[in-house]
Coordinates of N, CA, C and O in Angstrom, one line a residue:
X1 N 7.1 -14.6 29.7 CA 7.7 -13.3 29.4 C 7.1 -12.3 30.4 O 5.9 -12.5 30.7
X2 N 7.6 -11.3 31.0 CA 7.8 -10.8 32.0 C 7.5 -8.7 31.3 O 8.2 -8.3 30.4
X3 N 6.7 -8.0 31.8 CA 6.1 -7.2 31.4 C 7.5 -6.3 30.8 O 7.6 -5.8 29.7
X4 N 8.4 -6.1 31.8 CA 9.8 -5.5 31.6 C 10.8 -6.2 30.4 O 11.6 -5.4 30.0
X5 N 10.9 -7.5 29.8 CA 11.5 -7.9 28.8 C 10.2 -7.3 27.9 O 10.5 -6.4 27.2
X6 N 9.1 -7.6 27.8 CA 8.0 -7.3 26.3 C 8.6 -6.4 26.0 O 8.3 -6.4 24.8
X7 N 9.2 -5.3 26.2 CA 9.6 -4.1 25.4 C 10.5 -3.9 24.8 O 10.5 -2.9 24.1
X8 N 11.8 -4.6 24.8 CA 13.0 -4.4 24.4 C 12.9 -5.8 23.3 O 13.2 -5.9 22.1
X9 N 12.1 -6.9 24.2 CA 12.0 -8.2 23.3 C 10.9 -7.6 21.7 O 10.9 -8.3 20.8
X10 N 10.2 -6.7 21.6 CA 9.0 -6.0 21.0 C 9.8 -5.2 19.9 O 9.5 -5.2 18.7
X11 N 10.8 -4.6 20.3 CA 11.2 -3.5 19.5 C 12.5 -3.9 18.8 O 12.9 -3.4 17.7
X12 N 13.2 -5.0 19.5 CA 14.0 -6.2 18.9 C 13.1 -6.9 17.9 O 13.5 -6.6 16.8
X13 N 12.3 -7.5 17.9 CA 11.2 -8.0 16.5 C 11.0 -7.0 15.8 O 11.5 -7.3 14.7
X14 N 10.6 -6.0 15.8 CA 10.5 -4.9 15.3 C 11.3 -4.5 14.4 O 10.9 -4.1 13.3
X15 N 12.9 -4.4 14.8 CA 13.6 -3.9 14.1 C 14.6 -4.9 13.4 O 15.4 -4.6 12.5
X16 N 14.2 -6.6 14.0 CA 14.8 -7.6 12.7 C 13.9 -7.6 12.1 O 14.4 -8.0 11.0
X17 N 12.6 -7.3 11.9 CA 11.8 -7.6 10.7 C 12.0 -6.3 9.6 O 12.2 -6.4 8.4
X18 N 11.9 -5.3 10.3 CA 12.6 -4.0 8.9 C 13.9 -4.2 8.6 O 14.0 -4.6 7.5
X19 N 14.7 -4.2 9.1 CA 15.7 -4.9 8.7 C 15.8 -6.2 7.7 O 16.4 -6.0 6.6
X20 N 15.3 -7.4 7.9 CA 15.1 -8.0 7.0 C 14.6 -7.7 5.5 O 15.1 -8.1 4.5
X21 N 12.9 -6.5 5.6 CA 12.5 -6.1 5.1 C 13.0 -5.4 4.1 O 13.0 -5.7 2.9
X22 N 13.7 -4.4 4.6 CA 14.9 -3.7 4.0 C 15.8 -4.1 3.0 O 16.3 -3.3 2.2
X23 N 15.7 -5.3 3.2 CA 16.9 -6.4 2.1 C 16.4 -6.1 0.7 O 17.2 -6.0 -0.2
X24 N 14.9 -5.9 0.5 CA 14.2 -5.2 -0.9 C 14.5 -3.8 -1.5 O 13.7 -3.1 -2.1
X25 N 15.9 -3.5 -1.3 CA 15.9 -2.2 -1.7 C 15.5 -2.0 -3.0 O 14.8 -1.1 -3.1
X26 N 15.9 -2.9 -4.4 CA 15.8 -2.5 -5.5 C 14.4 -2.8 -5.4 O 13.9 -2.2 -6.4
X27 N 13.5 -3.3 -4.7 CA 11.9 -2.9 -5.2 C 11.4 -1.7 -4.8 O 10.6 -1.0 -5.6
X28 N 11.8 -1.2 -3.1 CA 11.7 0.2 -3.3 C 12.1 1.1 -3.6 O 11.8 2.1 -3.0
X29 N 13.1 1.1 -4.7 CA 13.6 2.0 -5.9 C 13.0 2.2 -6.7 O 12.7 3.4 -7.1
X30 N 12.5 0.6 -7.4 CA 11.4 0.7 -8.3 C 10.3 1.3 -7.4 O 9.8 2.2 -8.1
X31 N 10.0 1.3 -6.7 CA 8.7 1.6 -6.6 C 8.6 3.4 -6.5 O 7.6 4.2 -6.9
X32 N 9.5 3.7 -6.1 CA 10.4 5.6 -6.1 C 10.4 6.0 -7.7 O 10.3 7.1 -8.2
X33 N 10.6 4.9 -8.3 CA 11.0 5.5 -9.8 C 9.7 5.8 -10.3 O 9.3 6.9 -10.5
X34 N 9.0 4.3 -10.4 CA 7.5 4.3 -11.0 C 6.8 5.8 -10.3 O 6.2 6.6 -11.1
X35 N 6.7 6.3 -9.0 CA 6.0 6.9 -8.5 C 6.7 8.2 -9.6 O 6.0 8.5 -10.5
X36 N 7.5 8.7 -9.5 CA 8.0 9.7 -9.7 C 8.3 9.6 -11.3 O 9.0 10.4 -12.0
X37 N 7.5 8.5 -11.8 CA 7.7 9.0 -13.6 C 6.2 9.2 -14.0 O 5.8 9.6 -15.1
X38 N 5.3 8.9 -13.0 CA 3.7 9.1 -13.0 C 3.5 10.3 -13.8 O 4.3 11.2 -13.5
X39 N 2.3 10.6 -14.9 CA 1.8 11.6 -15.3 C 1.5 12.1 -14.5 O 1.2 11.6 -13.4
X40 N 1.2 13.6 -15.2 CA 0.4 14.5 -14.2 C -0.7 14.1 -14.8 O -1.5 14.9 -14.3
X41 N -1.5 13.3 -15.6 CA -2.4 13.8 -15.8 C -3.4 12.1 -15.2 O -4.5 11.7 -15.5
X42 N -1.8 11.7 -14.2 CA -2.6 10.1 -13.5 C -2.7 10.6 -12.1 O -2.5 11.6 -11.5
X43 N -3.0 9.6 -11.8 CA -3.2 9.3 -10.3 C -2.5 8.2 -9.9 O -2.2 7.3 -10.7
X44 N -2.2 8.1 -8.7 CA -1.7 6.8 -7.3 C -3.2 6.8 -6.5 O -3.6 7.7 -5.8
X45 N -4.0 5.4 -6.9 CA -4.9 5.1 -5.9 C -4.2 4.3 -4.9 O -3.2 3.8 -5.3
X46 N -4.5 4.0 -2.7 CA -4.3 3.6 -2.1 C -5.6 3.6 -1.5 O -6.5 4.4 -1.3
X47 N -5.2 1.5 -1.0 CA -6.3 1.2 -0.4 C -5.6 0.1 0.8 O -4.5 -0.3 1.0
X48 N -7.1 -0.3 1.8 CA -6.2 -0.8 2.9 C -7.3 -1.1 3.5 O -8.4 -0.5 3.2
X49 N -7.2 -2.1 4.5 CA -8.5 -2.3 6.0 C -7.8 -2.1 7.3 O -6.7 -2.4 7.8
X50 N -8.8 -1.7 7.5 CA -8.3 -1.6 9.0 C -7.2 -0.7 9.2 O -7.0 0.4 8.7
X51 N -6.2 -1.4 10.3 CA -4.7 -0.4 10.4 C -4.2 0.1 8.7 O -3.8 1.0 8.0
X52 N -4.2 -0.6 8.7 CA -4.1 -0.7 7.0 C -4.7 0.4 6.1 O -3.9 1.1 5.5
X53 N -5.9 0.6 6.1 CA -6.5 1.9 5.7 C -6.0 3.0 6.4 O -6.1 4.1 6.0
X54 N -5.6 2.7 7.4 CA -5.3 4.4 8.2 C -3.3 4.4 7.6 O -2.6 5.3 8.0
X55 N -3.0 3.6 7.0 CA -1.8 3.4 7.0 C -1.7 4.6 5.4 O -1.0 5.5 5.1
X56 N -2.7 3.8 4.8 CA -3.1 4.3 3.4 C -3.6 5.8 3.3 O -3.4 6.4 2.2
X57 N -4.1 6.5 4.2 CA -4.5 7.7 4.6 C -3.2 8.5 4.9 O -3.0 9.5 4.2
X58 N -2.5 8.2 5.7 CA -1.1 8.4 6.2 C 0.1 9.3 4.6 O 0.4 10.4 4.2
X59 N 0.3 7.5 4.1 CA 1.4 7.7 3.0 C 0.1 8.5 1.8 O 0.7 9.1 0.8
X60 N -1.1 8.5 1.8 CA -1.7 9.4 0.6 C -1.5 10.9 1.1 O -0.9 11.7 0.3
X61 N -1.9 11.4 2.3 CA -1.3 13.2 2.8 C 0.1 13.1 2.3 O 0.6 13.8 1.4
X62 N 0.7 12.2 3.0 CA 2.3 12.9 2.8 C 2.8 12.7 1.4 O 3.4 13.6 1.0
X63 N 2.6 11.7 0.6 CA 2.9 12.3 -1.0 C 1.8 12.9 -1.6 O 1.5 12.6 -2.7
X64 N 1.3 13.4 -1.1 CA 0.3 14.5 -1.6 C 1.0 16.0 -1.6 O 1.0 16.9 -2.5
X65 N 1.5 16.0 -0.2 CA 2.3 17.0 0.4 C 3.5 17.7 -0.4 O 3.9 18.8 -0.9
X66 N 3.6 16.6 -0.1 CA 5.3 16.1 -0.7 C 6.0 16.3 -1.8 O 7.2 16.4 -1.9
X67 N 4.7 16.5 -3.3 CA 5.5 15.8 -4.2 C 3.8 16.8 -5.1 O 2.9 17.4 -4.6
X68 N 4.2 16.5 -6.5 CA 3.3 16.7 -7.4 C 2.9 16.0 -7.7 O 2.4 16.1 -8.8
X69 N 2.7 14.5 -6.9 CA 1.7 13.2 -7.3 C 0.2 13.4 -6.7 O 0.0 13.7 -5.6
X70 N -0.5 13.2 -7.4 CA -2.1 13.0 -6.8 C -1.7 12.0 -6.4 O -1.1 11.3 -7.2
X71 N -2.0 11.7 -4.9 CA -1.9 10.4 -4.5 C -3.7 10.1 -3.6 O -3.9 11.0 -2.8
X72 N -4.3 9.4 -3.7 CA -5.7 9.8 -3.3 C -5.8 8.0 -2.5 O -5.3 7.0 -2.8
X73 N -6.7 8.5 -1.5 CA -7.5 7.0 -0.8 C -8.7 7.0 -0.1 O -8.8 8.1 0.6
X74 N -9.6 6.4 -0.1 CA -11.1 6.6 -0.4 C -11.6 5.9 1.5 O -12.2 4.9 1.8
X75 N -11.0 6.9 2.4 CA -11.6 6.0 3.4 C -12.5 6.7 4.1 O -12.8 6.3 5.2
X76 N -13.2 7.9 3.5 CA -14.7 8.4 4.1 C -15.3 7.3 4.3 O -15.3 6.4 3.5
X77 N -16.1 7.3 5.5 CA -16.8 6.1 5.7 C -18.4 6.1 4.2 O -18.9 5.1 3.6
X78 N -18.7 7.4 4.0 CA -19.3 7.4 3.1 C -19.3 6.9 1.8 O -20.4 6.9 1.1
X79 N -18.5 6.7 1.4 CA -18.1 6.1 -0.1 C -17.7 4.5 0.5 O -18.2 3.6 -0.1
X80 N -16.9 4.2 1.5 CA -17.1 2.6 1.8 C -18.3 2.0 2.3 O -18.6 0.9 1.9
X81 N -19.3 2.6 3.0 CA -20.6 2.3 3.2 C -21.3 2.6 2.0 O -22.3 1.8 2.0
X82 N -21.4 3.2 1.1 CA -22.3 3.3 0.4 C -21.8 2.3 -0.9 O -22.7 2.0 -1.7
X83 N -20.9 2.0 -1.1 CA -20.1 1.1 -2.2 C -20.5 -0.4 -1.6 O -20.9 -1.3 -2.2
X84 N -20.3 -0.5 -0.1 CA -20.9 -1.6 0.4 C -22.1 -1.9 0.3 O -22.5 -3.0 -0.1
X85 N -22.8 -0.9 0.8 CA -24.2 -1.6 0.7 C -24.6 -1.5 -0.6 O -25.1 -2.6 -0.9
X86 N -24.7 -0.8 -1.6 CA -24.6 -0.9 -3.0 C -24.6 -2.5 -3.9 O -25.4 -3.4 -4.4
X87 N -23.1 -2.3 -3.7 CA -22.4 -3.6 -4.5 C -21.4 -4.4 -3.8 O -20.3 -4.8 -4.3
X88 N -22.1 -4.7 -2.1 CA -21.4 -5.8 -1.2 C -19.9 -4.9 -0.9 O -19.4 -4.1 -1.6
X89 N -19.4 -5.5 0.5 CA -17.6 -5.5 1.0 C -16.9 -5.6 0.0 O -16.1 -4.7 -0.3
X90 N -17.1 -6.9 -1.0 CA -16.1 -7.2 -1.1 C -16.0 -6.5 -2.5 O -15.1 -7.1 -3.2
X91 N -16.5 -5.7 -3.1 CA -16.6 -5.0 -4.6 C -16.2 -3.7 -4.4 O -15.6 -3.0 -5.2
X92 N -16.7 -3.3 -3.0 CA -16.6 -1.8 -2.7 C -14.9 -1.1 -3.3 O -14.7 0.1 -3.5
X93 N -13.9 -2.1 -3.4 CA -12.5 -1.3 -3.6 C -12.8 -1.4 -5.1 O -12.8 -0.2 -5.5
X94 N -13.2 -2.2 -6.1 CA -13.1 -2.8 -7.0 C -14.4 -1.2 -7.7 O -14.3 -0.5 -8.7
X95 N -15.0 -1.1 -7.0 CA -15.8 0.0 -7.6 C -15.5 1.7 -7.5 O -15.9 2.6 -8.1
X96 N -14.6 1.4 -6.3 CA -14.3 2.8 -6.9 C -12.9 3.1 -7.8 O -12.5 4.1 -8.2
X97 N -12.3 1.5 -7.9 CA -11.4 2.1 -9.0 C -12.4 2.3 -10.4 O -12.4 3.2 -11.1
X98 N -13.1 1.3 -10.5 CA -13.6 1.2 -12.1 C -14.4 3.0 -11.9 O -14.6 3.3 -13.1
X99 N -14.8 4.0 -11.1 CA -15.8 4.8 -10.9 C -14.5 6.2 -11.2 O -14.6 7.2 -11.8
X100 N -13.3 5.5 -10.3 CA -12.3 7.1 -10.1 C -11.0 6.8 -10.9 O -10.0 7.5 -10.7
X101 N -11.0 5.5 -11.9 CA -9.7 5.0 -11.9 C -9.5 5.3 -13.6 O -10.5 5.3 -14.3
X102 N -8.2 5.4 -14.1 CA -8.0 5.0 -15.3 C -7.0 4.7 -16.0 O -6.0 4.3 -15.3
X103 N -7.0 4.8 -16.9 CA -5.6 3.9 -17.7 C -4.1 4.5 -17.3 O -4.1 5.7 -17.5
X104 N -3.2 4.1 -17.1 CA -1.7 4.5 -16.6 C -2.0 5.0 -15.2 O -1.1 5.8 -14.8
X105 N -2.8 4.9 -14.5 CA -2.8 5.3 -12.9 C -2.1 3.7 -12.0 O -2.1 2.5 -12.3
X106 N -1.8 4.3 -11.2 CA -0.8 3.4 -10.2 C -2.0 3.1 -9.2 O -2.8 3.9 -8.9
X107 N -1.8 1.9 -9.0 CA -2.7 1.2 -7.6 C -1.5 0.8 -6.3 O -0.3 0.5 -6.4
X108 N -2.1 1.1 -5.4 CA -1.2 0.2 -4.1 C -2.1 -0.3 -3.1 O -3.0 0.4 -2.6
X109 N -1.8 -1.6 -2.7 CA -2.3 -2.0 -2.2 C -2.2 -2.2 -0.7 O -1.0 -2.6 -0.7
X110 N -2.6 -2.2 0.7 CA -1.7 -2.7 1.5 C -2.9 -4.0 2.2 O -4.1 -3.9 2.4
X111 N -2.3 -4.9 2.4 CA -2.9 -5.7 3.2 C -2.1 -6.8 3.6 O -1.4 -7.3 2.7
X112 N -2.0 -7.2 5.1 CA -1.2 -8.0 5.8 C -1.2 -9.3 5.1 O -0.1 -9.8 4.7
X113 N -2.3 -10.0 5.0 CA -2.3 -11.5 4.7 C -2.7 -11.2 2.9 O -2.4 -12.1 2.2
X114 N -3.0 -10.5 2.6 CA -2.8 -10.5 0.8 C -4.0 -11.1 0.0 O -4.0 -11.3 -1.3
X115 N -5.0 -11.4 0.9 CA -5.6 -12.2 0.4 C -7.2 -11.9 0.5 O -8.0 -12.6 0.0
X116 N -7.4 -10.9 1.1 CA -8.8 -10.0 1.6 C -9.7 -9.8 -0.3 O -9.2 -9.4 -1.3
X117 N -10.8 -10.2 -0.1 CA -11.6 -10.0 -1.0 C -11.8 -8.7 -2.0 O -12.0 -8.4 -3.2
X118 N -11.6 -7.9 -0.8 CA -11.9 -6.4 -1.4 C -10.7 -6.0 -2.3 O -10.7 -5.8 -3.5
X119 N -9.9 -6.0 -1.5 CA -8.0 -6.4 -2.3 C -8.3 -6.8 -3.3 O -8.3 -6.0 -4.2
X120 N -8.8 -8.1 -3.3 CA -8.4 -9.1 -4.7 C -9.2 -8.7 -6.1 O -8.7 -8.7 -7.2
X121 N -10.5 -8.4 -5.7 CA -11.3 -7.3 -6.5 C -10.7 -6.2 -7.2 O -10.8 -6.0 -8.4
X122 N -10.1 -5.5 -6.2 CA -9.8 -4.6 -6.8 C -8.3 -4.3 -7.6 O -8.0 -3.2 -8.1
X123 N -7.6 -5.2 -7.5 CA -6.5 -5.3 -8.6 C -6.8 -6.1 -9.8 O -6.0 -6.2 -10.8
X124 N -8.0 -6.8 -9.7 CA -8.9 -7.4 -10.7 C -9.0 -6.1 -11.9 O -8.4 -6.1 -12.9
X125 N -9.8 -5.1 -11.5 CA -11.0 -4.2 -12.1 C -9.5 -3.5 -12.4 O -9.5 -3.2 -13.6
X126 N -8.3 -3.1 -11.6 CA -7.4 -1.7 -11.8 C -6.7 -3.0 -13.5 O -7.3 -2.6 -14.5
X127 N -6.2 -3.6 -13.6 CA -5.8 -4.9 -14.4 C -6.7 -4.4 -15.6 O -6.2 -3.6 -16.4
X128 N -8.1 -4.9 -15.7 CA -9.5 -4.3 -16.5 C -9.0 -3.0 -17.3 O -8.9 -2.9 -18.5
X129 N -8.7 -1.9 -16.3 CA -8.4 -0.6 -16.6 C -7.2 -0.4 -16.9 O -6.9 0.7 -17.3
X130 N -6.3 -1.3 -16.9 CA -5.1 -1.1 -17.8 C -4.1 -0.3 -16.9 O -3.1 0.3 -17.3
X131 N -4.7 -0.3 -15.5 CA -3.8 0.7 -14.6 C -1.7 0.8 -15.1 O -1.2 -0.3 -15.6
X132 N -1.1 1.6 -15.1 CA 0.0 1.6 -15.1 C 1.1 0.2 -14.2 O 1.6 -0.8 -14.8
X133 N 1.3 0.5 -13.3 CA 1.5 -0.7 -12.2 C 1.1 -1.0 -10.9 O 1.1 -0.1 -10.0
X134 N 0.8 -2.2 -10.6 CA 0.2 -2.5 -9.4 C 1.2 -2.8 -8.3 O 2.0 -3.7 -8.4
X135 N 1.1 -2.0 -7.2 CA 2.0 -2.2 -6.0 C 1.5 -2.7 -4.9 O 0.7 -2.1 -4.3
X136 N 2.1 -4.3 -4.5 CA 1.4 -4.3 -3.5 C 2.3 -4.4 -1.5 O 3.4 -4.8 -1.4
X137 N 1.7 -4.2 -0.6 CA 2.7 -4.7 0.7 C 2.1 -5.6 1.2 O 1.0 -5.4 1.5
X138 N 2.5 -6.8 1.5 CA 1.7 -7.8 2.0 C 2.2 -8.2 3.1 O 2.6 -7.3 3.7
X139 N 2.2 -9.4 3.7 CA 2.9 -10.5 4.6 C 2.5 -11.6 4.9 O 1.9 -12.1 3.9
X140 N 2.6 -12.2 5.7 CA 2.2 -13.7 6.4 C 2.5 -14.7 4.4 O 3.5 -14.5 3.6
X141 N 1.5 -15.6 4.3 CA 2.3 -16.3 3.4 C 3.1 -15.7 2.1 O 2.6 -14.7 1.7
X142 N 4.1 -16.1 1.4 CA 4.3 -15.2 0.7 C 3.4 -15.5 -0.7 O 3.5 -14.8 -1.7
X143 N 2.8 -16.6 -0.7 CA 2.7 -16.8 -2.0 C 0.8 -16.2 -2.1 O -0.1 -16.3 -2.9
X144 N 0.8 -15.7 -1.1 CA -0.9 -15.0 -1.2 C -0.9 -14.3 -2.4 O 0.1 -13.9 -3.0
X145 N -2.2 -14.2 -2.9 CA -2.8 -13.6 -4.2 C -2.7 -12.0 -4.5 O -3.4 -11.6 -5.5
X146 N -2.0 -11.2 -3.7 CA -1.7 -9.7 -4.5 C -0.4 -9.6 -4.2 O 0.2 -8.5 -4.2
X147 N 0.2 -10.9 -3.8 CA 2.0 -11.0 -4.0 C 2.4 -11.5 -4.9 O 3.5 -11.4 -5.5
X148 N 1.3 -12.4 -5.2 CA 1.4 -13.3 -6.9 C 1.3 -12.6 -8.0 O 1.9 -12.9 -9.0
X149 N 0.1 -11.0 -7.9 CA -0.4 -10.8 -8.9 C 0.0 -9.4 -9.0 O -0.7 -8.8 -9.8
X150 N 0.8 -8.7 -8.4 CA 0.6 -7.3 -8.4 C 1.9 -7.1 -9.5 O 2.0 -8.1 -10.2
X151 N 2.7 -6.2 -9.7 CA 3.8 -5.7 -10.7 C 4.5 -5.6 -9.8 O 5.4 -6.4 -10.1
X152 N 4.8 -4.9 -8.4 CA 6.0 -4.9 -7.8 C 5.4 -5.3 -6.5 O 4.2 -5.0 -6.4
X153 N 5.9 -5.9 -5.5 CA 5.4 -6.9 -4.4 C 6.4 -6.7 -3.1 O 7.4 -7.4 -2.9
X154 N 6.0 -5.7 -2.2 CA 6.8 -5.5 -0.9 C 6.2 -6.8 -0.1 O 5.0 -7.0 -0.4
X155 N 6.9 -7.6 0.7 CA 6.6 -8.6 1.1 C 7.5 -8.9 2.7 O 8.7 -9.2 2.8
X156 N 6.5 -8.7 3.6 CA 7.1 -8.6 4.9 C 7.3 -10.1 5.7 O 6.2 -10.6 5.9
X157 N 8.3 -10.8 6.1 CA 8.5 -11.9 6.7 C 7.7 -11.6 8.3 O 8.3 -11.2 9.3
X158 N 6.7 -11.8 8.2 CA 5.7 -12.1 9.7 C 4.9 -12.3 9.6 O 4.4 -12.3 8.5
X159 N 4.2 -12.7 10.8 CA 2.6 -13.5 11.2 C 2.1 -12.3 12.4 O 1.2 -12.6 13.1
X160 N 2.6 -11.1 12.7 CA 2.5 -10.8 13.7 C 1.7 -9.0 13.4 O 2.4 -8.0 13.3
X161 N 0.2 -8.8 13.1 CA -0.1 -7.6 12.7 C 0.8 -6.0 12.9 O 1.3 -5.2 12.2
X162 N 0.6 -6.2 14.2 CA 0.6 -4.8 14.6 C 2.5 -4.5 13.9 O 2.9 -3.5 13.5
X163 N 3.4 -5.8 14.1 CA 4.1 -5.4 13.4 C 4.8 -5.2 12.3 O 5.8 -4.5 12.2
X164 N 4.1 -5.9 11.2 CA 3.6 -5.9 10.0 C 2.9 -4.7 9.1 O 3.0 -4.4 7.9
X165 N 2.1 -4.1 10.2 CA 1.5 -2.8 9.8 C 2.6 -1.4 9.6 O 2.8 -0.6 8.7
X166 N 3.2 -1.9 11.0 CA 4.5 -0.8 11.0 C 5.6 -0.8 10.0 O 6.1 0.1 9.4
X167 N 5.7 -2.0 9.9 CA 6.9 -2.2 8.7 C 6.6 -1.6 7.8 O 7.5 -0.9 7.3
X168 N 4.9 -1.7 7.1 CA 4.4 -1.3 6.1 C 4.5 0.1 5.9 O 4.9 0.7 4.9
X169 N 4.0 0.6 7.3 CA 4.3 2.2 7.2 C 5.6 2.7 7.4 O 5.9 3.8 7.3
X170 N 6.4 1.8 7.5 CA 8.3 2.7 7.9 C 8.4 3.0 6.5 O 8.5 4.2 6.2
X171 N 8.5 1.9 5.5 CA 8.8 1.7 3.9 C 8.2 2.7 3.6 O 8.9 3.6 3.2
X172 N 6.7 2.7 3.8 CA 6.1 3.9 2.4 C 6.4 4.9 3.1 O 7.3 5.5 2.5
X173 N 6.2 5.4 4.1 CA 6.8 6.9 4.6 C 8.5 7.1 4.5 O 9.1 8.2 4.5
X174 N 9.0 6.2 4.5 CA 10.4 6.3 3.5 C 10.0 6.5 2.4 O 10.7 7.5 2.0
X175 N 9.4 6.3 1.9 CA 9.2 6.6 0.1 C 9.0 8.1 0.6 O 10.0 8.8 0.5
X176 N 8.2 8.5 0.9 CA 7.7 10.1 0.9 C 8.9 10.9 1.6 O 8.9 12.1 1.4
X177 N 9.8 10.3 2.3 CA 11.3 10.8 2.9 C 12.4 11.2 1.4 O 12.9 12.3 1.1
X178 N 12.4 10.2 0.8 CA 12.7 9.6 -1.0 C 12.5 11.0 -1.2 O 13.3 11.8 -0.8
X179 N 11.2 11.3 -2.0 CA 10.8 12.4 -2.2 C 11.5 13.9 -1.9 O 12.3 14.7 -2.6
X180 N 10.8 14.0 -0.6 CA 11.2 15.1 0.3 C 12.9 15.2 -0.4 O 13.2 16.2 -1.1
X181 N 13.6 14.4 -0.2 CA 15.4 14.2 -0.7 C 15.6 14.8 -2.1 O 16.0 15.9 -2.4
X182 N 15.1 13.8 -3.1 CA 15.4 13.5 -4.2 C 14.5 13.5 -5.3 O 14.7 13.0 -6.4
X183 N 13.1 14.3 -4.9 CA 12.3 14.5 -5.7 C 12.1 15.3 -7.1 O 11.5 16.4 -7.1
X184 N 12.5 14.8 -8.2 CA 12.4 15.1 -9.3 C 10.6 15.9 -9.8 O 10.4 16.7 -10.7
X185 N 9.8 15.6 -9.0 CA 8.6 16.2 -9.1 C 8.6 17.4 -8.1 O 8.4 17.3 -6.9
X186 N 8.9 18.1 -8.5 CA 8.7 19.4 -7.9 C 6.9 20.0 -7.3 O 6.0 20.3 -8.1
X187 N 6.7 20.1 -6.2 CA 5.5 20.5 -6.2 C 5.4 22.4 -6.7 O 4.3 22.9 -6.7

């Protein structure tokens, strides 16, 4: 492949995989509905690694913005380092739900392969807490463990991060588009 095809061949992958993706519209309806029938007196936690956490930082400002949802995500390095060294990587998600989390609050999850420890933890502990519903975006196999186990399950056909990440972010920043349109929560 040839430096001048990678870009058109790049943005062609790109846009058959949201497209495909896309095909889930009734889960991201549900997932518009659930958001938007949330108490005020809950919360939407979002969590993520890596691109993934900055993805989660992203869609938590703009329905923050957006909308009258607390939507909150914990990615000061201070509260992940200190939950880390505390009570290990892989507990660190898992602790600050049980610390900030409670009953009828919404979790979302994003992680590529679905299957990350910290993830798995922590839809464990939000479960514990009786969270409202668990949302998760995943990809690569479909049958990974927070596609198996979440309440509503965005599920991206690829092996390929960086565009997997993006997909992740077109959907939820569509949700906060959703909003902006048709938002029944008035900020």
């Amino acid at each position: 492949m040839k430096k001048r095809t990678f870009i058109p061949e790049y943005i062609n992958q790109f846009c058959k995989t949201v497209k495909l993706a896309g095909c889930q519209t009734d889960k991201l309806l549900e997932i518009f509905t659930v958001l938007n029938k949330i108490n005020n007196n809950n919360s939407v936690h979002v969590f993520g690694n890596g691109g993934s956490a900055s993805i989660a930082s992203h869609f938590s400002m703009d329905l923050t913005n957006n909308s009258s949802i607390r939507c909150l995500n914990y990615n000061d390095p201070a509260i992940i380092t200190c939950y880390s060294n505390d009570f290990k990587y892989e507990n660190w998600v898992s602790r600050a739900i049980k610390k900030y989390g409670k009953k009828k609050d919404i979790l979302i999850l994003i992680s590529s392969s679905g299957k990350s420890k910290n993830m798995i933890n922590g839809i464990k502990e939000a479960k514990k807490k009786k969270f409202h519903k668990i949302i998760t975006f995943t990809a690569f196999d479909k049958q990974n463990f927070l596609n198996k186990n979440g309440d509503i399950n965005f599920w991206v056909s690829s092996k390929e991060y960086n565009i997997i990440e993006n997909t992740h972010q077109f959907f939820l920043l569509m949700l906060v588009d959703m909003f902006k349109k048709f938002n029944n929560k008035k900020i």
